[in-house]
């Protein structure tokens, strides 16, 4: 990585670059996505399961929710 801007230095700032690296490192397990969107029909229970996943894995809440929604489509 370069000293300025990191891996995404040509595309965005160093803050943006570190956020992009953090976002890309969020582990989204496809079986988890399948379970919460196929087997759980209640939106409230689905949100609770996502919250548990975030808490257990100590992930960034907003980024993880965004990535889960993106992967689920």
Coordinates of N, CA, C and O in Angstrom, one line a residue:
X1 N 0.8 -1.2 0.0 CA 0.0 0.0 0.0 C 0.9 1.2 0.0 O 1.9 1.3 0.6
X2 N 0.4 2.2 -0.6 CA 1.1 3.5 -0.6 C 1.0 4.2 0.7 O 0.1 3.9 1.5
X3 N 1.9 5.2 1.0 CA 1.8 5.9 2.2 C 0.6 6.9 2.3 O 0.2 7.2 3.3
X4 N 0.1 7.3 1.1 CA -1.0 8.2 1.1 C -2.2 7.5 0.5 O -2.2 7.0 -0.6
X5 N -3.3 7.5 1.3 CA -4.5 6.9 0.8 C -4.7 5.4 0.8 O -5.8 5.0 0.6
X6 N -3.7 4.7 1.1 CA -3.9 3.3 1.2 C -4.2 2.6 -0.1 O -3.8 3.1 -1.2
X7 N -4.8 1.5 0.0 CA -5.2 0.7 -1.2 C -6.0 1.4 -2.2 O -5.9 1.3 -3.4
X8 N -6.9 2.2 -1.7 CA -7.9 3.0 -2.6 C -7.4 4.4 -2.8 O -8.2 5.3 -3.0
X9 N -6.1 4.7 -2.7 CA -5.6 6.0 -2.7 C -5.9 6.9 -4.0 O -6.2 8.0 -3.9
X10 N -6.0 6.2 -5.1 CA -6.3 7.0 -6.3 C -7.8 7.3 -6.4 O -8.2 8.1 -7.2
X11 N -8.6 6.6 -5.6 CA -10.1 6.8 -5.7 C -10.7 7.6 -4.7 O -11.6 8.4 -4.9
X12 N -10.1 7.6 -3.4 CA -10.7 8.3 -2.3 C -9.6 8.7 -1.3 O -8.5 8.2 -1.4
X13 N -10.0 9.4 -0.3 CA -9.1 9.8 0.8 C -8.7 8.7 1.7 O -9.2 7.6 1.6
X14 N -7.8 8.9 2.6 CA -7.3 7.8 3.5 C -8.4 7.4 4.4 O -8.5 6.2 4.7
X15 N -9.3 8.3 4.8 CA -10.4 7.9 5.7 C -11.4 7.0 4.9 O -11.8 6.0 5.4
X16 N -11.7 7.4 3.7 CA -12.5 6.6 2.8 C -11.9 5.2 2.6 O -12.6 4.2 2.6
X17 N -10.6 5.2 2.3 CA -9.9 4.0 2.0 C -10.0 3.0 3.2 O -10.2 1.9 3.1
X18 N -9.8 3.5 4.4 CA -9.8 2.7 5.6 C -11.2 2.2 5.8 O -11.4 1.0 6.2
X19 N -12.2 3.0 5.6 CA -13.6 2.6 5.7 C -14.0 1.5 4.7 O -14.6 0.5 5.0
X20 N -13.4 1.6 3.5 CA -13.7 0.6 2.4 C -13.0 -0.7 2.8 O -13.6 -1.7 2.6
X21 N -11.8 -0.6 3.3 CA -11.1 -1.9 3.8 C -11.9 -2.5 4.9 O -12.1 -3.8 4.9
X22 N -12.4 -1.7 5.8 CA -13.3 -2.3 6.9 C -14.5 -2.9 6.4 O -14.9 -4.0 6.8
X23 N -15.2 -2.2 5.4 CA -16.4 -2.8 4.8 C -16.1 -4.1 4.1 O -16.9 -5.0 4.3
X24 N -15.0 -4.1 3.4 CA -14.7 -5.4 2.6 C -14.3 -6.5 3.5 O -14.5 -7.7 3.2
X25 N -13.9 -6.2 4.7 CA -13.5 -7.3 5.7 C -14.6 -7.8 6.5 O -14.4 -8.8 7.3
X26 N -15.8 -7.3 6.4 CA -17.0 -7.8 7.1 C -17.3 -9.2 6.6 O -17.6 -9.3 5.4
X27 N -17.3 -10.2 7.5 CA -17.6 -11.6 7.0 C -19.1 -11.8 6.9 O -19.8 -11.8 7.9
X28 N -19.6 -12.0 5.7 CA -21.0 -12.3 5.6 C -21.1 -13.7 5.1 O -20.6 -14.0 4.0
X29 N -21.7 -14.5 5.9 CA -21.8 -16.0 5.6 C -23.1 -16.2 4.8 O -24.2 -15.8 5.3
X30 N -23.0 -16.7 3.6 CA -24.2 -16.9 2.8 C -25.3 -17.8 3.4 O -26.5 -17.5 3.2
X31 N -24.9 -18.8 4.2 CA -25.9 -19.6 4.9 C -26.7 -18.8 5.9 O -27.9 -19.0 6.1
X32 N -26.0 -17.8 6.5 CA -26.7 -16.9 7.5 C -27.7 -16.1 6.7 O -28.9 -15.9 7.2
X33 N -27.3 -15.5 5.6 CA -28.2 -14.7 4.8 C -29.4 -15.5 4.3 O -30.6 -15.1 4.4
X34 N -29.2 -16.7 3.9 CA -30.2 -17.6 3.4 C -31.2 -17.9 4.5 O -32.4 -17.9 4.4
X35 N -30.7 -18.2 5.7 CA -31.5 -18.5 6.9 C -32.4 -17.4 7.3 O -33.6 -17.5 7.4
X36 N -31.8 -16.2 7.4 CA -32.6 -15.1 7.9 C -33.6 -14.5 6.9 O -34.7 -14.0 7.2
X37 N -33.3 -14.7 5.6 CA -34.3 -14.2 4.6 C -35.2 -15.3 4.0 O -36.3 -14.9 3.5
X38 N -34.9 -16.5 4.1 CA -35.7 -17.6 3.6 C -36.6 -18.1 4.7 O -37.8 -18.3 4.5
X39 N -36.1 -18.4 5.9 CA -36.8 -19.1 7.0 C -37.4 -18.1 8.0 O -38.3 -18.5 8.7
X40 N -37.0 -16.9 8.1 CA -37.6 -16.0 9.0 C -38.4 -14.9 8.2 O -37.8 -14.1 7.5
X41 N -39.7 -15.0 8.4 CA -40.6 -14.1 7.7 C -40.9 -12.8 8.4 O -41.2 -11.8 7.8
X42 N -40.8 -12.9 9.8 CA -41.1 -11.7 10.6 C -39.9 -10.7 10.6 O -38.7 -11.1 10.9
X43 N -40.1 -9.5 10.1 CA -39.0 -8.5 10.0 C -38.4 -8.2 11.4 O -37.2 -8.0 11.4
X44 N -39.1 -8.2 12.4 CA -38.6 -7.9 13.8 C -37.6 -9.0 14.2 O -36.5 -8.7 14.8
X45 N -38.0 -10.2 14.0 CA -37.1 -11.3 14.4 C -35.8 -11.3 13.5 O -34.7 -11.5 14.0
X46 N -36.0 -11.0 12.2 CA -34.9 -10.9 11.3 C -33.9 -9.8 11.8 O -32.7 -10.1 11.9
X47 N -34.4 -8.7 12.2 CA -33.5 -7.6 12.7 C -32.8 -8.0 14.0 O -31.7 -7.7 14.2
X48 N -33.5 -8.8 14.9 CA -32.9 -9.2 16.1 C -31.8 -10.2 15.8 O -30.7 -10.1 16.4
X49 N -31.9 -11.1 14.8 CA -30.9 -12.0 14.4 C -29.7 -11.3 13.9 O -28.5 -11.6 14.1
X50 N -29.9 -10.2 13.1 CA -28.8 -9.4 12.5 C -28.1 -8.7 13.6 O -26.9 -8.7 13.7
X51 N -28.8 -8.2 14.6 CA -28.2 -7.5 15.8 C -27.3 -8.5 16.6 O -26.2 -8.1 17.0
X52 N -27.8 -9.7 16.8 CA -27.0 -10.7 17.5 C -25.8 -11.0 16.7 O -24.7 -11.1 17.3
X53 N -25.9 -11.2 15.4 CA -24.7 -11.4 14.5 C -23.7 -10.3 14.7 O -22.5 -10.6 14.8
X54 N -24.1 -9.1 14.6 CA -23.2 -7.9 14.8 C -22.6 -7.9 16.1 O -21.3 -7.7 16.2
X55 N -23.3 -8.2 17.2 CA -22.8 -8.1 18.5 C -21.8 -9.3 18.8 O -20.7 -9.0 19.3
X56 N -22.1 -10.5 18.3 CA -21.2 -11.6 18.5 C -19.9 -11.4 17.8 O -18.8 -11.7 18.3
X57 N -20.0 -10.9 16.6 CA -18.8 -10.7 15.8 C -18.1 -9.3 15.9 O -17.1 -9.1 15.3
X58 N -18.7 -8.5 16.8 CA -18.1 -7.1 17.1 C -17.8 -6.4 15.8 O -16.7 -5.9 15.6
X59 N -18.9 -6.2 15.0 CA -18.8 -5.5 13.7 C -19.4 -4.1 13.8 O -20.2 -3.8 14.7
X60 N -19.1 -3.3 12.8 CA -19.7 -2.0 12.7 C -21.1 -2.2 12.3 O -21.4 -2.8 11.3
X61 N -22.0 -1.6 13.1 CA -23.5 -1.9 12.9 C -24.0 -1.4 11.5 O -24.6 -2.2 10.8
X62 N -23.7 -0.1 11.2 CA -24.2 0.4 9.9 C -23.7 -0.3 8.7 O -24.4 -0.6 7.8
X63 N -22.4 -0.5 8.7 CA -21.7 -1.1 7.6 C -22.2 -2.6 7.4 O -22.5 -3.0 6.3
X64 N -22.4 -3.3 8.5 CA -22.8 -4.7 8.4 C -24.2 -4.8 7.9 O -24.5 -5.6 7.0
X65 N -25.1 -3.9 8.4 CA -26.5 -3.9 8.0 C -26.6 -3.6 6.5 O -27.3 -4.3 5.7
X66 N -25.8 -2.6 6.0 CA -25.8 -2.3 4.6 C -25.3 -3.5 3.8 O -25.9 -3.8 2.7
X67 N -24.2 -4.1 4.2 CA -23.6 -5.2 3.4 C -24.6 -6.4 3.4 O -24.7 -7.0 2.4
X68 N -25.2 -6.7 4.5 CA -26.2 -7.8 4.6 C -27.3 -7.5 3.6 O -27.7 -8.4 2.8
X69 N -27.9 -6.3 3.6 CA -28.9 -6.0 2.6 C -28.5 -6.1 1.2 O -29.2 -6.6 0.3
X70 N -27.2 -5.6 0.9 CA -26.7 -5.7 -0.4 C -26.5 -7.1 -0.9 O -26.8 -7.5 -2.0
X71 N -25.9 -8.0 0.0 CA -25.6 -9.4 -0.4 C -26.9 -10.1 -0.5 O -27.0 -11.1 -1.3
X72 N -27.9 -9.8 0.2 CA -29.2 -10.6 0.2 C -29.9 -10.4 -1.1 O -30.8 -11.2 -1.5
X73 N -29.6 -9.4 -1.9 CA -30.3 -9.1 -3.2 C -29.6 -9.9 -4.2 O -29.6 -10.6 -5.0

